[in-house]
Amino acid sequence: MEKAMTIAFHTLGCKVNQVETEQMREKFHLQGYRVVDFGDPADIYIVNTCTVTHISDRKSRAMVRRAVRSNPGAMVVATGCVAELGREQLADIEGLGLIVGNQDKDRIVELVENRLANRPAGQPNCQLQSTHPGKMIPVLFTAPHERTRGFIKIQDGCQSFCSYCIVPFARGHLQSKSPGDVLAEFRHMLNLGYQEIVLTGIHTGMYGADLPGWDLTRLLDNLLASSSGAFRIRLSSIEPGEWHEELLQLIAAESRICRHFHIPLQSASDRILASMRRGYTREQYRQLVSRIAQLIPGAVFTADVMVGYPTETEADFRDTYDLMVGLPMLELHVFKYSPRDGTVAATLQPQVEAKVKQERSQRLLQLSQQKKRDYLRGLVGREMNVLVERRLHDNCFAGLSDTYVEVRTASKIDPVGKLVKVWVTAAEDGYVLGTLSNLAGQTN
């Protein structure tokens, strides 16, 4: 019997990239390939790259070189956003065998096998994004993958063209997966045993913009009405202008939708927001968070915040810092601005010095840490709904609450992948401890 070829994957960047890697892994598995860890010898290496910052660009190229060094005779494939926008730099990497654009990820098995069968020396055979991307294809996994949460990519592309962002150039125009295909994937994941399903996309809140009569609220309604049993739905990042009242009312009324709201801010300076082309003001953001907190008791907020955008002054930064002080944020995801060739912001002057970016980043991170400590201390004595994700050691397990808090608890039986209730007894650095209050009839 012929030995199965081995294949290894490495993913950089966003949750959409992570979902797409799982989909590619499934396609190769169905064709008889054996998946191994990226650090192990393999016949094929696939690096799913990210270009959102110059650092992610550099890391992506470094991982491609690492794969080439691991096995010089292997087929090394680069896909993802660097494959769209930085293919010339990738093509200079000796030993890289194939470059596959984002829109061709669905065809990656075919492209890799064609390359293996016709493997000339010289430059990689570039497969580039088509002008007219095809339909988003559903993937029905044959078995649960590494994650305890199931991810469904419901949408791709972005046409907002924020002044600093390269993503629309790498991902193309908005494209929504058909509601029927999303429903099929959703039911299939529940049948595989997933008890949390995450709906994600490049611009998740714009789901349905290209499907007459559809939007995210209607999609959620359909998913919730189609299924029963123990499960919950988590929404990934949604922009401030896309939290419509109908969506908020649905979340308020439906306990199966997680109460975690990740709402990118970027800046709270109206001058900077206008330059970024973000489409909202500081006050509109504040009102949105206040409205959600009023409507949905227990709602928890996280935000992306950028420091060092070109022309940002100390006063602009203070606008951001002061707003974050006043809003009920669990955590801030702080990013330092990174110039991207081809974007408007890269041409603006003056650019902020690196040491200033670092200092502002540290101030926000310290604020974020303090806010998280305060929030976690306030959870002591409360019951939380937790999806157990992993065993830490012996009978100690860790999971995520519906509000995206890490919760650790002890259990005599393995609860990984299950939804449980935990009474919080103590707050630690970055997580809480608690006592399991239900799992198949046990009390601890």
Coordinates of C-alpha atoms in Angstrom, one line a residue:
M1 CA 0.0 0.0 0.0
E2 CA 1.4 3.4 -1.0
K3 CA 2.3 5.6 2.0
A4 CA 0.2 8.7 2.4
M5 CA 1.9 12.0 1.7
T6 CA 2.3 14.2 4.7
I7 CA 1.3 17.9 4.9
A8 CA 1.8 20.6 7.5
F9 CA 0.1 24.0 7.9
H10 CA 1.0 27.2 9.6
T11 CA -1.4 30.2 9.9
L12 CA -0.7 33.8 10.5
G13 CA -3.3 36.6 11.1
C14 CA -7.0 36.8 11.5
K15 CA -9.7 34.3 12.4
V16 CA -10.7 34.1 8.8
N17 CA -7.3 32.8 7.9
Q18 CA -7.5 30.3 10.7
V19 CA -10.9 29.1 9.4
E20 CA -9.6 28.8 5.9
T21 CA -6.6 26.8 7.0
E22 CA -9.0 24.3 8.7
Q23 CA -10.9 24.1 5.4
M24 CA -7.8 23.5 3.4
R25 CA -6.7 20.8 6.0
E26 CA -10.1 19.1 5.6
K27 CA -9.7 19.1 1.8
F28 CA -6.3 17.4 1.9
H29 CA -7.5 15.0 4.5
L30 CA -10.3 13.9 2.3
Q31 CA -7.8 13.2 -0.5
G32 CA -5.8 10.9 1.7
Y33 CA -3.0 13.2 2.9
R34 CA -1.8 12.8 6.5
V35 CA -1.6 16.1 8.5
V36 CA 1.5 16.5 10.7
D37 CA 2.7 19.3 12.9
F38 CA 4.5 22.2 11.2
G39 CA 7.7 21.4 13.1
D40 CA 7.8 17.9 11.8
P41 CA 9.2 16.6 8.5
A42 CA 6.5 16.8 5.8
D43 CA 6.2 16.4 2.0
I44 CA 4.1 19.6 1.7
Y45 CA 4.1 22.7 3.8
I46 CA 1.4 25.4 3.4
V47 CA 1.9 28.8 5.0
N48 CA -1.3 30.9 5.2
T49 CA 0.2 34.4 5.3
C50 CA -1.0 37.8 6.7
T51 CA -0.1 41.3 5.5
V52 CA -2.0 43.5 7.9
T53 CA 1.2 45.0 9.2
H54 CA 4.9 45.0 8.1
I55 CA 5.6 42.7 11.1
S56 CA 3.1 40.1 9.8
D57 CA 4.6 40.5 6.4
R58 CA 8.0 39.7 7.8
K59 CA 6.8 36.8 9.9
S60 CA 5.0 35.3 6.9
R61 CA 8.2 35.3 4.8
A62 CA 10.2 33.9 7.7
M63 CA 7.8 31.0 8.1
V64 CA 8.1 30.2 4.4
R65 CA 11.9 30.2 4.7
R66 CA 11.6 28.0 7.8
A67 CA 9.5 25.4 5.8
V68 CA 12.1 25.4 3.0
R69 CA 14.9 24.8 5.5
S70 CA 12.9 22.0 7.3
N71 CA 12.8 19.9 4.1
P72 CA 14.5 21.3 1.0
G73 CA 12.9 18.6 -1.1
A74 CA 9.3 19.4 0.1
M75 CA 6.7 21.3 -1.8
V76 CA 6.4 24.7 0.0
V77 CA 3.2 26.7 -0.7
A78 CA 2.5 30.3 0.3
T79 CA -1.2 31.4 0.3
G80 CA -3.1 34.2 2.0
C81 CA -2.8 37.9 1.8
V82 CA 0.9 38.2 1.2
A83 CA 0.4 35.9 -1.7
E84 CA -2.0 38.6 -3.1
L85 CA 0.0 41.7 -2.4
G86 CA 3.6 40.6 -1.8
R87 CA 4.0 37.9 -4.4
E88 CA 7.2 39.4 -5.9
Q89 CA 8.9 39.3 -2.5
L90 CA 7.7 35.7 -2.0
A91 CA 8.9 34.7 -5.4
D92 CA 12.4 35.7 -4.5
I93 CA 12.5 33.0 -1.8
E94 CA 14.5 30.1 -3.1
G95 CA 12.7 26.8 -2.7
L96 CA 9.2 28.1 -2.6
G97 CA 7.2 26.0 -5.0
L98 CA 3.8 27.6 -5.3
I99 CA 2.0 30.9 -4.6
V100 CA -1.8 30.6 -4.3
G101 CA -4.1 33.7 -3.9
N102 CA -7.0 33.9 -1.5
Q103 CA -9.7 33.3 -4.1
D104 CA -7.9 30.0 -5.1
K105 CA -7.8 28.5 -1.7
D106 CA -10.8 26.4 -2.5
R107 CA -8.8 24.8 -5.4
I108 CA -5.6 24.4 -3.4
V109 CA -5.5 20.5 -3.6
E110 CA -5.9 20.6 -7.4
L111 CA -3.2 23.4 -7.7
V112 CA -0.7 21.6 -5.4
E113 CA -1.2 18.2 -7.2
N114 CA -0.8 19.8 -10.6
R115 CA 2.4 21.5 -9.4
L116 CA 3.7 18.2 -7.9
A117 CA 3.0 16.4 -11.2
N118 CA 4.7 19.1 -13.3
R119 CA 7.4 20.5 -11.1
P120 CA 9.9 22.5 -13.1
A121 CA 12.8 24.3 -11.7
G122 CA 12.7 28.1 -11.4
Q123 CA 10.2 30.5 -10.1
P124 CA 6.9 29.6 -8.4
N125 CA 3.8 29.1 -10.5
C126 CA 1.7 32.0 -9.2
Q127 CA -2.1 31.5 -8.9
L128 CA -3.6 34.9 -8.5
Q129 CA -7.0 36.2 -7.4
S130 CA -9.5 36.3 -10.2
T131 CA -11.2 39.5 -11.2
H132 CA -14.6 37.9 -10.7
P133 CA -14.3 35.7 -7.5
G134 CA -16.5 32.6 -7.5
K135 CA -19.2 31.6 -5.1
M136 CA -18.2 30.9 -1.5
I137 CA -18.2 27.2 -1.1
P138 CA -19.4 25.5 2.1
V139 CA -17.2 23.0 3.9
L140 CA -18.7 20.1 5.8
F141 CA -16.0 18.7 8.1
T142 CA -15.8 15.0 8.5
A143 CA -14.7 15.3 12.2
P144 CA -14.1 18.0 14.8
H145 CA -10.9 19.8 14.3
E146 CA -8.4 21.1 16.8
R147 CA -10.7 23.8 18.3
T148 CA -13.5 23.2 20.7
R149 CA -15.4 26.0 19.0
G150 CA -16.7 25.6 15.5
F151 CA -16.0 28.5 13.1
I152 CA -18.1 29.3 10.1
K153 CA -16.8 31.9 7.6
I154 CA -20.1 33.6 6.5
Q155 CA -18.6 36.4 4.5
D156 CA -15.4 37.6 2.7
G157 CA -14.1 40.9 1.4
C158 CA -14.4 44.5 2.4
Q159 CA -15.1 47.7 0.5
S160 CA -14.7 50.3 3.3
F161 CA -11.2 51.2 2.3
C162 CA -10.2 52.8 5.6
S163 CA -7.2 55.0 4.9
Y164 CA -4.7 52.8 6.8
C165 CA -6.0 49.4 5.8
I166 CA -4.6 47.1 3.1
V167 CA -7.2 44.3 3.6
P168 CA -9.7 45.4 0.9
F169 CA -6.9 45.1 -1.7
A170 CA -6.0 41.6 -0.5
R171 CA -9.5 40.3 0.0
G172 CA -11.6 41.9 -2.7
H173 CA -15.2 43.0 -2.7
L174 CA -17.9 42.0 -0.3
Q175 CA -19.2 38.5 -0.8
S176 CA -21.7 36.6 1.4
K177 CA -22.1 32.9 1.7
S178 CA -25.6 31.8 0.8
P179 CA -27.9 31.4 3.8
G180 CA -28.6 27.8 2.9
D181 CA -24.9 27.0 2.9
V182 CA -24.4 28.7 6.2
L183 CA -27.3 26.7 7.7
A184 CA -25.9 23.5 6.3
E185 CA -22.5 24.1 7.9
F186 CA -24.1 25.2 11.2
R187 CA -26.2 22.1 11.5
H188 CA -23.3 19.9 10.5
M189 CA -21.1 21.4 13.2
L190 CA -23.8 20.9 15.8
N191 CA -24.0 17.2 14.7
L192 CA -20.2 16.9 15.2
G193 CA -20.7 18.0 18.8
Y194 CA -19.7 21.6 18.8
Q195 CA -21.5 23.6 21.4
E196 CA -20.2 27.0 20.4
I197 CA -20.3 28.2 16.8
V198 CA -18.5 31.4 15.9
L199 CA -19.7 33.4 12.9
T200 CA -16.8 35.2 11.3
G201 CA -15.8 37.1 8.2
I202 CA -13.6 39.9 7.0
H203 CA -16.5 42.3 7.5
T204 CA -19.0 40.2 9.4
G205 CA -21.5 42.9 10.0
M206 CA -22.0 43.5 6.3
Y207 CA -23.3 39.9 5.8
G208 CA -26.1 40.0 3.2
A209 CA -25.2 43.3 1.7
D210 CA -25.0 41.5 -1.7
L211 CA -28.0 39.2 -1.0
P212 CA -31.3 41.0 -1.5
G213 CA -33.5 40.6 1.6
W214 CA -30.8 39.3 3.9
D215 CA -28.7 40.7 6.7
L216 CA -26.9 39.3 9.8
T217 CA -30.1 39.6 11.9
R218 CA -32.1 37.5 9.6
L219 CA -29.3 34.9 9.3
L220 CA -29.1 34.6 13.1
D221 CA -32.9 34.2 13.3
N222 CA -32.8 31.4 10.8
L223 CA -29.9 29.6 12.6
L224 CA -31.6 29.9 16.0
A225 CA -35.0 28.7 14.7
S226 CA -33.4 25.7 12.9
S227 CA -31.8 24.0 15.9
S228 CA -32.4 23.1 19.5
G229 CA -30.3 21.7 22.2
A230 CA -27.3 23.1 24.1
F231 CA -25.3 25.5 21.9
R232 CA -24.4 29.1 21.7
I233 CA -23.5 31.5 18.8
R234 CA -20.6 34.0 19.1
L235 CA -20.3 36.9 16.7
S236 CA -16.8 38.0 15.7
S237 CA -15.8 41.7 15.3
I238 CA -18.5 44.0 14.1
E239 CA -18.0 47.6 13.1
P240 CA -19.7 50.4 15.1
G241 CA -22.1 51.4 12.3
E242 CA -23.4 47.8 11.9
W243 CA -24.9 47.2 15.3
H244 CA -28.5 47.9 14.1
E245 CA -31.3 48.1 16.6
E246 CA -32.9 44.9 15.2
L247 CA -29.7 43.0 15.8
L248 CA -29.4 44.3 19.4
Q249 CA -33.0 43.5 20.2
L250 CA -32.4 39.9 19.0
I251 CA -29.3 39.5 21.1
A252 CA -31.1 41.0 24.1
A253 CA -34.0 38.4 23.7
E254 CA -31.9 35.4 22.8
S255 CA -29.7 33.7 25.5
R256 CA -28.0 31.5 22.9
I257 CA -26.1 34.5 21.5
C258 CA -23.0 35.4 23.5
R259 CA -23.0 38.8 25.3
H260 CA -19.5 39.6 24.1
F261 CA -19.3 42.7 21.8
H262 CA -16.0 43.3 20.0
I263 CA -16.4 46.7 18.5
P264 CA -13.3 48.2 16.8
L265 CA -12.6 51.8 17.8
Q266 CA -9.2 52.6 16.4
S267 CA -9.3 56.2 17.7
A268 CA -11.6 58.5 19.7
S269 CA -10.2 61.6 18.1
D270 CA -12.8 62.9 15.7
R271 CA -10.1 64.5 13.6
I272 CA -8.2 61.2 13.3
L273 CA -11.4 59.2 12.7
A274 CA -12.3 61.4 9.8
S275 CA -8.8 61.0 8.3
M276 CA -9.1 57.2 8.8
R277 CA -12.5 57.2 7.0
R278 CA -14.1 55.3 9.8
G279 CA -17.6 56.7 9.3
Y280 CA -18.5 57.5 13.0
T281 CA -17.6 59.9 15.7
R282 CA -16.3 59.6 19.3
E283 CA -19.8 60.4 20.6
Q284 CA -21.5 57.9 18.3
Y285 CA -19.2 55.2 19.6
R286 CA -19.8 56.2 23.2
Q287 CA -23.6 56.2 22.6
L288 CA -23.5 52.7 21.0
V289 CA -21.6 51.1 23.9
S290 CA -23.9 52.9 26.4
R291 CA -27.0 51.7 24.5
I292 CA -25.8 48.1 24.4
A293 CA -24.9 48.1 28.1
Q294 CA -28.4 49.5 29.0
L295 CA -30.2 47.0 26.7
I296 CA -28.3 43.9 27.5
P297 CA -27.4 43.3 31.2
G298 CA -24.0 41.7 31.6
A299 CA -22.8 42.7 28.1
V300 CA -19.0 42.8 27.9
F301 CA -17.0 44.9 25.5
T302 CA -13.6 44.7 23.8
A303 CA -12.1 47.0 21.2
D304 CA -9.3 47.4 18.7
V305 CA -7.4 50.6 19.3
M306 CA -4.6 52.0 17.1
V307 CA -1.9 54.3 18.3
G308 CA 0.5 56.4 16.2
Y309 CA -1.7 57.0 13.2
P310 CA 0.0 59.7 11.0
T311 CA -0.5 63.2 12.4
E312 CA -1.8 61.8 15.8
T313 CA -0.9 64.3 18.5
E314 CA -0.9 63.9 22.2
A315 CA -4.3 65.6 22.4
D316 CA -5.7 63.1 19.8
F317 CA -4.3 60.2 21.9
R318 CA -5.8 61.7 25.1
D319 CA -9.2 61.7 23.4
T320 CA -8.8 57.9 22.9
Y321 CA -7.4 57.2 26.3
D322 CA -10.1 59.3 28.1
L323 CA -12.9 57.6 26.3
M324 CA -11.5 54.1 27.1
V325 CA -11.3 55.2 30.8
G326 CA -14.9 56.1 30.8
L327 CA -16.4 53.1 29.0
P328 CA -17.0 49.6 30.5
M329 CA -14.3 47.8 28.5
L330 CA -13.0 44.3 29.5
E331 CA -9.9 44.5 27.3
L332 CA -8.3 46.6 24.6
H333 CA -6.5 45.1 21.7
V334 CA -3.8 47.7 21.1
F335 CA -2.0 48.0 17.7
K336 CA 0.8 50.4 16.6
Y337 CA 0.1 51.9 13.2
S338 CA 2.1 50.2 10.4
P339 CA 2.4 52.0 7.0
R340 CA 1.1 49.9 4.2
D341 CA 2.1 50.7 0.6
G342 CA -0.9 51.7 -1.5
T343 CA -2.9 53.1 1.3
V344 CA -3.7 56.8 1.8
A345 CA -2.4 56.9 5.3
A346 CA 1.1 55.8 4.2
T347 CA 1.4 59.1 2.3
L348 CA 0.4 61.4 5.2
Q349 CA 2.9 63.5 7.1
P350 CA 4.1 63.7 9.8
Q351 CA 4.4 60.0 10.6
V352 CA 4.6 59.4 14.3
E353 CA 8.0 58.3 15.7
A354 CA 8.3 54.7 16.8
K355 CA 9.2 55.6 20.4
V356 CA 6.0 57.7 20.7
K357 CA 4.0 54.8 19.3
Q358 CA 5.5 52.5 21.9
E359 CA 4.9 54.8 24.8
R360 CA 1.2 55.4 23.8
S361 CA 0.8 51.7 23.3
Q362 CA 2.1 50.9 26.8
R363 CA -0.2 53.5 28.4
L364 CA -3.2 51.9 26.8
L365 CA -2.1 48.4 27.6
Q366 CA -1.7 49.3 31.2
L367 CA -5.2 50.8 31.2
S368 CA -6.5 47.6 29.6
Q369 CA -4.8 45.4 32.3
Q370 CA -6.3 47.5 35.1
K371 CA -9.8 47.4 33.6
K372 CA -9.6 43.6 33.2
R373 CA -8.4 43.2 36.8
D374 CA -11.3 45.3 38.1
Y375 CA -13.8 43.5 36.0
L376 CA -12.6 40.0 37.0
R377 CA -12.8 40.9 40.7
G378 CA -16.4 41.9 40.2
L379 CA -17.2 38.4 38.9
V380 CA -16.6 36.7 42.3
G381 CA -19.8 35.2 43.6
R382 CA -21.5 35.0 40.1
E383 CA -22.4 32.1 38.0
M384 CA -20.9 31.9 34.5
N385 CA -21.7 29.9 31.4
V386 CA -18.5 28.3 30.2
L387 CA -17.3 26.3 27.2
V388 CA -14.5 24.1 28.5
E389 CA -11.7 24.2 26.0
R390 CA -8.7 22.4 27.4
R391 CA -7.1 20.4 30.2
L392 CA -4.5 22.4 32.1
H393 CA -3.2 19.5 34.3
D394 CA -4.7 16.6 36.2
N395 CA -8.3 17.5 37.0
C396 CA -7.9 21.3 36.2
F397 CA -9.6 22.6 33.1
A398 CA -9.9 26.0 31.4
G399 CA -12.6 27.5 29.2
L400 CA -14.3 30.7 28.0
S401 CA -17.4 32.3 29.3
D402 CA -20.0 33.7 26.9
T403 CA -18.5 37.1 27.8
Y404 CA -15.0 35.9 26.7
V405 CA -13.5 35.5 30.1
E406 CA -11.1 32.7 30.8
V407 CA -12.5 30.5 33.6
R408 CA -10.6 27.7 35.3
T409 CA -12.3 24.9 37.3
A410 CA -11.7 21.4 38.7
S411 CA -13.6 18.4 37.4
K412 CA -13.4 14.6 38.1
I413 CA -14.6 13.8 34.6
D414 CA -13.4 15.4 31.3
P415 CA -15.7 18.3 30.4
V416 CA -13.7 19.5 27.3
G417 CA -16.0 20.7 24.6
K418 CA -19.0 21.0 26.9
L419 CA -21.0 23.9 28.1
V420 CA -21.1 24.1 31.9
K421 CA -22.0 26.5 34.7
V422 CA -19.3 27.7 37.1
W423 CA -19.6 29.7 40.3
V424 CA -16.7 32.1 40.4
T425 CA -14.7 32.0 43.7
A426 CA -11.6 34.0 43.0
A427 CA -10.0 36.4 40.5
E428 CA -6.5 35.8 39.4
D429 CA -4.2 37.6 36.9
G430 CA -6.1 37.4 33.6
Y431 CA -8.6 34.7 34.6
V432 CA -11.1 33.6 37.3
L433 CA -11.3 30.4 39.3
G434 CA -14.6 28.7 40.1
T435 CA -16.5 25.6 41.2
L436 CA -18.3 23.5 38.6
S437 CA -22.0 23.6 39.3
N438 CA -23.3 21.2 36.7
L439 CA -21.9 18.6 34.3
A440 CA -23.8 15.3 33.8
G441 CA -25.1 15.4 37.3
Q442 CA -21.8 15.9 39.1
T443 CA -21.4 18.9 41.5
N444 CA -17.6 19.3 41.5

